Amino acid sequence: MIALKPDLFIVNTSSRFSEKPLEAAKKLEEVGIPTLMLSMPKDPFSAPQEATKLLGKVFNKEERAEEISDFLDKQFALVSKKNLPDKAEKPTVYQEKGSGSKDEYDSTGIQDGWGSIIQYVGGDNIAVGHVGETSKIDPEYLITTDPNYIFVTGHLGYLTPAEAQESMDNTVGQYIQRTGWDKLSAVQNKDVYTFFHDHARNYFTFYPTQKIAKILYPEEFQDLDPDANLKEFYEKFMLLDYEDGVWFYKLGESLDE
């Protein structure tokens, strides 16, 4: 990296910030190359905008940065204006990272990441106050609580549509085969959904935020179209095509639907 002589080393702390980037930053500093750390997980509803404005200053693209930031602010406002966290009665929700299996539970979000989104959209996160140091929920408690909705968050990589469908079916398929899951209301009603895990801490956080809000409160968000808003974001600001991605999956549905 030093041989390339970069003017700046940029690190997104949402990418499981470890000792290696810190070590690299120290070595770069020794030869006069500064490091810019963007704390995306700090607040998924404002950190991307702050990072964008900062990068706008760095690259002398402040007007473009303001345009992106304003777009994101407006997307979150479509949900926040409903004051969903203040609702007296909220649907119950369980979220789990999609790296588990039929026999092994994975971690669940509570205070940050997906936990923040669930709170933001007025969901009653059943894991809050019931998860220990492992960040894994007790299976018996989950079955007894019987959440209304289940969200599995994972990563597909670069797959063809057919491969993506198979991966989704296998992941969610293993989860719903767990002991007692066949009795869960969310499974019986096919209210089990999948999102890309890192979308809880990047520029696309507005998409699962809107999508989950609409799932939990369909009557209040009849006119909200999260997919159209995500497509608009891609058309305005991204180099890739919106159609190239898999953004959402519901149990029992085809990705082509």
Short mmCIF file of C-alpha atoms in Angstrom, two decimals:
data_model
loop_
_atom_site.label_atom_id
_atom_site.label_comp_id
_atom_site.label_asym_id
_atom_site.label_seq_id
_atom_site.Cartn_x
_atom_site.Cartn_y
_atom_site.Cartn_z
CA MET A 1 0.00 0.00 0.00
CA ILE A 2 2.83 2.39 0.84
CA ALA A 3 4.34 1.76 -2.59
CA LEU A 4 1.13 3.06 -4.18
CA LYS A 5 1.62 6.35 -2.31
CA PRO A 6 -2.04 7.10 -1.54
CA ASP A 7 -2.97 10.59 -0.37
CA LEU A 8 -5.36 9.14 2.19
CA PHE A 9 -6.24 5.78 3.79
CA ILE A 10 -10.03 5.48 4.33
CA VAL A 11 -11.43 2.86 6.71
CA ASN A 12 -15.10 2.07 7.21
CA THR A 13 -15.41 0.83 10.78
CA SER A 14 -18.54 -1.15 9.94
CA SER A 15 -16.35 -3.80 8.36
CA ARG A 16 -15.56 -5.49 11.68
CA PHE A 17 -12.82 -3.07 12.56
CA SER A 18 -9.84 -5.07 13.77
CA GLU A 19 -6.20 -4.60 14.65
CA LYS A 20 -5.00 -4.97 11.07
CA PRO A 21 -6.38 -1.63 9.78
CA LEU A 22 -5.04 0.05 12.92
CA GLU A 23 -1.62 -1.46 12.33
CA ALA A 24 -1.74 -0.34 8.71
CA ALA A 25 -2.74 3.17 9.79
CA LYS A 26 0.25 3.40 12.13
CA LYS A 27 2.67 2.34 9.39
CA LEU A 28 1.12 4.77 6.92
CA GLU A 29 1.32 7.58 9.46
CA GLU A 30 5.05 6.95 9.81
CA VAL A 31 5.51 7.81 6.12
CA GLY A 32 3.14 10.77 6.15
CA ILE A 33 -0.05 9.13 4.86
CA PRO A 34 -3.08 10.09 6.99
CA THR A 35 -6.03 7.83 7.87
CA LEU A 36 -9.70 8.78 7.78
CA MET A 37 -11.97 6.53 9.85
CA LEU A 38 -15.70 6.59 9.08
CA SER A 39 -17.79 5.33 11.99
CA MET A 40 -20.79 3.96 10.11
CA PRO A 41 -22.23 1.81 12.94
CA LYS A 42 -22.39 4.78 15.33
CA ASP A 43 -25.90 5.75 14.23
CA PRO A 44 -27.22 4.02 11.08
CA PHE A 45 -29.79 6.80 10.58
CA SER A 46 -27.29 9.67 10.46
CA ALA A 47 -23.72 8.29 10.24
CA PRO A 48 -23.86 7.64 6.45
CA GLN A 49 -24.88 11.26 5.90
CA GLU A 50 -22.07 12.53 8.13
CA ALA A 51 -19.56 10.29 6.34
CA THR A 52 -20.79 11.49 2.95
CA LYS A 53 -20.35 15.15 3.87
CA LEU A 54 -16.88 14.45 5.21
CA LEU A 55 -15.89 12.65 2.01
CA GLY A 56 -17.40 15.50 0.04
CA LYS A 57 -14.95 17.87 1.70
CA VAL A 58 -12.03 15.50 1.18
CA PHE A 59 -12.70 15.07 -2.55
CA ASN A 60 -14.01 18.60 -3.14
CA LYS A 61 -17.47 17.26 -4.02
CA GLU A 62 -19.47 18.98 -1.32
CA GLU A 63 -22.48 19.73 -3.51
CA ARG A 64 -22.78 16.09 -4.56
CA ALA A 65 -22.34 14.99 -0.96
CA GLU A 66 -25.17 17.27 0.15
CA GLU A 67 -27.40 15.80 -2.54
CA ILE A 68 -26.76 12.26 -1.30
CA SER A 69 -27.14 13.24 2.33
CA ASP A 70 -30.43 15.06 1.69
CA PHE A 71 -31.79 12.04 -0.16
CA LEU A 72 -31.01 9.76 2.78
CA ASP A 73 -32.50 12.20 5.29
CA LYS A 74 -35.75 12.28 3.32
CA GLN A 75 -35.90 8.48 3.18
CA PHE A 76 -35.62 8.11 6.94
CA ALA A 77 -38.11 10.93 7.47
CA LEU A 78 -40.74 8.89 5.62
CA VAL A 79 -40.63 6.48 8.57
CA SER A 80 -39.66 8.68 11.51
CA LYS A 81 -42.58 11.08 10.96
CA LYS A 82 -44.92 8.29 12.08
CA ASN A 83 -43.34 8.23 15.58
CA LEU A 84 -43.50 4.42 15.60
CA PRO A 85 -41.41 3.92 18.79
CA ASP A 86 -44.15 5.74 20.72
CA LYS A 87 -46.84 3.22 19.85
CA ALA A 88 -48.51 1.58 22.84
CA GLU A 89 -48.98 -1.77 21.11
CA LYS A 90 -46.17 -3.08 18.96
CA PRO A 91 -45.72 -6.29 16.95
CA THR A 92 -43.10 -8.62 18.40
CA VAL A 93 -39.94 -9.20 16.38
CA TYR A 94 -36.95 -11.54 16.44
CA GLN A 95 -33.83 -10.98 14.33
CA GLU A 96 -30.95 -13.40 13.91
CA LYS A 97 -27.77 -13.35 11.88
CA GLY A 98 -27.93 -15.86 9.07
CA SER A 99 -24.72 -17.73 9.87
CA GLY A 100 -26.48 -20.25 12.08
CA SER A 101 -27.89 -23.63 11.22
CA LYS A 102 -30.65 -26.05 12.15
CA ASP A 103 -28.89 -26.92 15.39
CA GLU A 104 -26.88 -23.77 16.12
CA TYR A 105 -28.37 -20.34 16.84
CA ASP A 106 -26.45 -17.21 15.83
CA SER A 107 -26.33 -13.75 17.41
CA THR A 108 -29.25 -11.33 17.54
CA GLY A 109 -29.27 -7.53 17.49
CA ILE A 110 -30.30 -5.57 20.58
CA GLN A 111 -28.94 -2.03 20.95
CA ASP A 112 -27.22 -1.36 17.65
CA GLY A 113 -27.42 -2.51 14.05
CA TRP A 114 -30.61 -4.45 13.47
CA GLY A 115 -31.66 -3.84 17.03
CA SER A 116 -31.62 -0.11 16.30
CA ILE A 117 -33.73 -0.58 13.19
CA ILE A 118 -36.31 -2.69 15.02
CA GLN A 119 -36.66 0.01 17.65
CA TYR A 120 -36.79 2.78 15.02
CA VAL A 121 -39.70 1.14 13.18
CA GLY A 122 -41.74 0.43 16.29
CA GLY A 123 -41.02 -3.25 16.73
CA ASP A 124 -40.98 -5.00 20.10
CA ASN A 125 -37.63 -6.80 20.04
CA ILE A 126 -38.11 -9.95 22.12
CA ALA A 127 -34.33 -10.33 22.59
CA VAL A 128 -33.97 -7.15 24.65
CA GLY A 129 -33.26 -8.15 28.23
CA HIS A 130 -33.13 -11.83 27.36
CA VAL A 131 -29.72 -12.28 25.74
CA GLY A 132 -26.46 -12.93 27.59
CA GLU A 133 -22.82 -12.47 26.67
CA THR A 134 -23.13 -14.81 23.68
CA SER A 135 -25.73 -12.50 22.09
CA LYS A 136 -27.75 -15.63 21.38
CA ILE A 137 -31.34 -16.09 22.41
CA ASP A 138 -32.54 -19.04 24.48
CA PRO A 139 -34.47 -21.31 22.08
CA GLU A 140 -37.08 -22.19 24.68
CA TYR A 141 -37.72 -18.51 25.39
CA LEU A 142 -38.08 -17.83 21.67
CA ILE A 143 -40.64 -20.59 21.22
CA THR A 144 -42.58 -19.50 24.30
CA THR A 145 -42.60 -15.83 23.27
CA ASP A 146 -43.71 -16.67 19.71
CA PRO A 147 -42.75 -13.45 17.86
CA ASN A 148 -45.02 -12.10 15.14
CA TYR A 149 -42.15 -11.59 12.71
CA ILE A 150 -38.71 -13.11 12.19
CA PHE A 151 -35.87 -11.47 10.25
CA VAL A 152 -32.79 -13.45 9.19
CA THR A 153 -29.89 -11.29 8.03
CA GLY A 154 -27.05 -12.71 5.99
CA HIS A 155 -24.76 -12.44 2.99
CA LEU A 156 -25.07 -14.07 -0.43
CA GLY A 157 -21.95 -12.91 -2.22
CA TYR A 158 -21.90 -12.76 -6.01
CA LEU A 159 -24.37 -15.36 -7.24
CA THR A 160 -26.62 -15.96 -10.20
CA PRO A 161 -30.36 -15.57 -9.53
CA ALA A 162 -30.75 -19.35 -9.37
CA GLU A 163 -27.84 -19.69 -6.95
CA ALA A 164 -29.21 -16.87 -4.81
CA GLN A 165 -32.61 -18.55 -4.65
CA GLU A 166 -31.01 -21.84 -3.61
CA SER A 167 -28.90 -20.13 -0.95
CA MET A 168 -31.92 -18.31 0.49
CA ASP A 169 -34.01 -21.47 0.55
CA ASN A 170 -31.23 -23.43 2.24
CA THR A 171 -30.52 -20.83 4.92
CA VAL A 172 -34.11 -20.06 5.85
CA GLY A 173 -34.99 -23.71 5.29
CA GLN A 174 -32.55 -24.80 7.99
CA TYR A 175 -33.85 -22.24 10.45
CA ILE A 176 -37.49 -23.22 10.13
CA GLN A 177 -36.53 -26.88 10.68
CA ARG A 178 -35.33 -26.09 14.18
CA THR A 179 -37.12 -27.78 17.05
CA GLY A 180 -40.37 -25.97 17.76
CA TRP A 181 -40.16 -23.52 14.88
CA ASP A 182 -43.01 -25.23 13.06
CA LYS A 183 -45.26 -23.98 15.86
CA LEU A 184 -44.14 -20.35 15.58
CA SER A 185 -46.77 -17.96 14.24
CA ALA A 186 -44.19 -16.22 12.05
CA VAL A 187 -43.30 -19.49 10.34
CA GLN A 188 -46.90 -20.63 9.95
CA ASN A 189 -47.87 -17.24 8.49
CA LYS A 190 -44.70 -17.11 6.36
CA ASP A 191 -43.68 -13.90 8.10
CA VAL A 192 -40.00 -14.83 7.93
CA TYR A 193 -37.86 -12.40 5.94
CA THR A 194 -34.24 -12.07 4.86
CA PHE A 195 -32.09 -8.97 4.34
CA PHE A 196 -28.39 -8.41 3.64
CA HIS A 197 -26.78 -8.19 7.08
CA ASP A 198 -24.57 -5.15 6.42
CA HIS A 199 -27.54 -3.06 5.31
CA ALA A 200 -28.02 -2.22 8.97
CA ARG A 201 -24.89 -0.07 8.89
CA ASN A 202 -24.28 1.44 5.47
CA TYR A 203 -25.77 3.76 2.86
CA PHE A 204 -28.65 1.40 2.20
CA THR A 205 -29.99 1.25 5.76
CA PHE A 206 -33.01 3.27 4.70
CA TYR A 207 -34.19 0.32 2.60
CA PRO A 208 -34.63 -2.34 5.33
CA THR A 209 -35.88 0.44 7.62
CA GLN A 210 -38.69 1.28 5.21
CA LYS A 211 -39.32 -2.33 4.30
CA ILE A 212 -39.65 -3.54 7.89
CA ALA A 213 -41.79 -0.54 8.83
CA LYS A 214 -44.18 -1.46 6.03
CA ILE A 215 -44.20 -5.12 7.06
CA LEU A 216 -45.02 -4.26 10.67
CA TYR A 217 -47.50 -1.48 9.89
CA PRO A 218 -48.89 -2.06 6.38
CA GLU A 219 -51.87 0.24 6.84
CA GLU A 220 -49.71 3.20 7.80
CA PHE A 221 -47.33 2.75 4.88
CA GLN A 222 -49.66 1.86 2.02
CA ASP A 223 -48.13 4.55 -0.19
CA LEU A 224 -44.51 3.80 0.72
CA ASP A 225 -42.52 1.92 -1.94
CA PRO A 226 -39.10 0.98 -0.48
CA ASP A 227 -38.02 -0.84 -3.64
CA ALA A 228 -38.76 2.17 -5.83
CA ASN A 229 -36.82 4.39 -3.43
CA LEU A 230 -33.84 2.04 -3.46
CA LYS A 231 -33.95 1.93 -7.25
CA GLU A 232 -33.98 5.73 -7.35
CA PHE A 233 -30.93 5.80 -5.10
CA TYR A 234 -29.10 3.46 -7.47
CA GLU A 235 -30.07 5.44 -10.54
CA LYS A 236 -28.93 8.72 -9.01
CA PHE A 237 -25.83 7.77 -7.08
CA MET A 238 -24.53 4.28 -7.85
CA LEU A 239 -22.38 2.90 -10.67
CA LEU A 240 -24.04 -0.52 -10.56
CA ASP A 241 -27.59 -1.35 -11.63
CA TYR A 242 -30.34 -1.85 -9.07
CA GLU A 243 -31.46 -4.95 -10.93
CA ASP A 244 -28.13 -6.66 -10.25
CA GLY A 245 -28.86 -7.10 -6.53
CA VAL A 246 -31.02 -9.29 -4.31
CA TRP A 247 -32.41 -7.03 -1.62
CA PHE A 248 -35.16 -8.93 0.11
CA TYR A 249 -36.65 -12.39 0.49
CA LYS A 250 -39.85 -13.65 2.08
CA LEU A 251 -40.37 -17.25 3.12
CA GLY A 252 -42.14 -19.20 0.40
CA GLU A 253 -41.69 -16.65 -2.36
CA SER A 254 -39.53 -16.70 -5.46
CA LEU A 255 -36.88 -14.03 -5.97
CA ASP A 256 -38.50 -13.35 -9.34
CA GLU A 257 -41.75 -12.26 -7.69
#
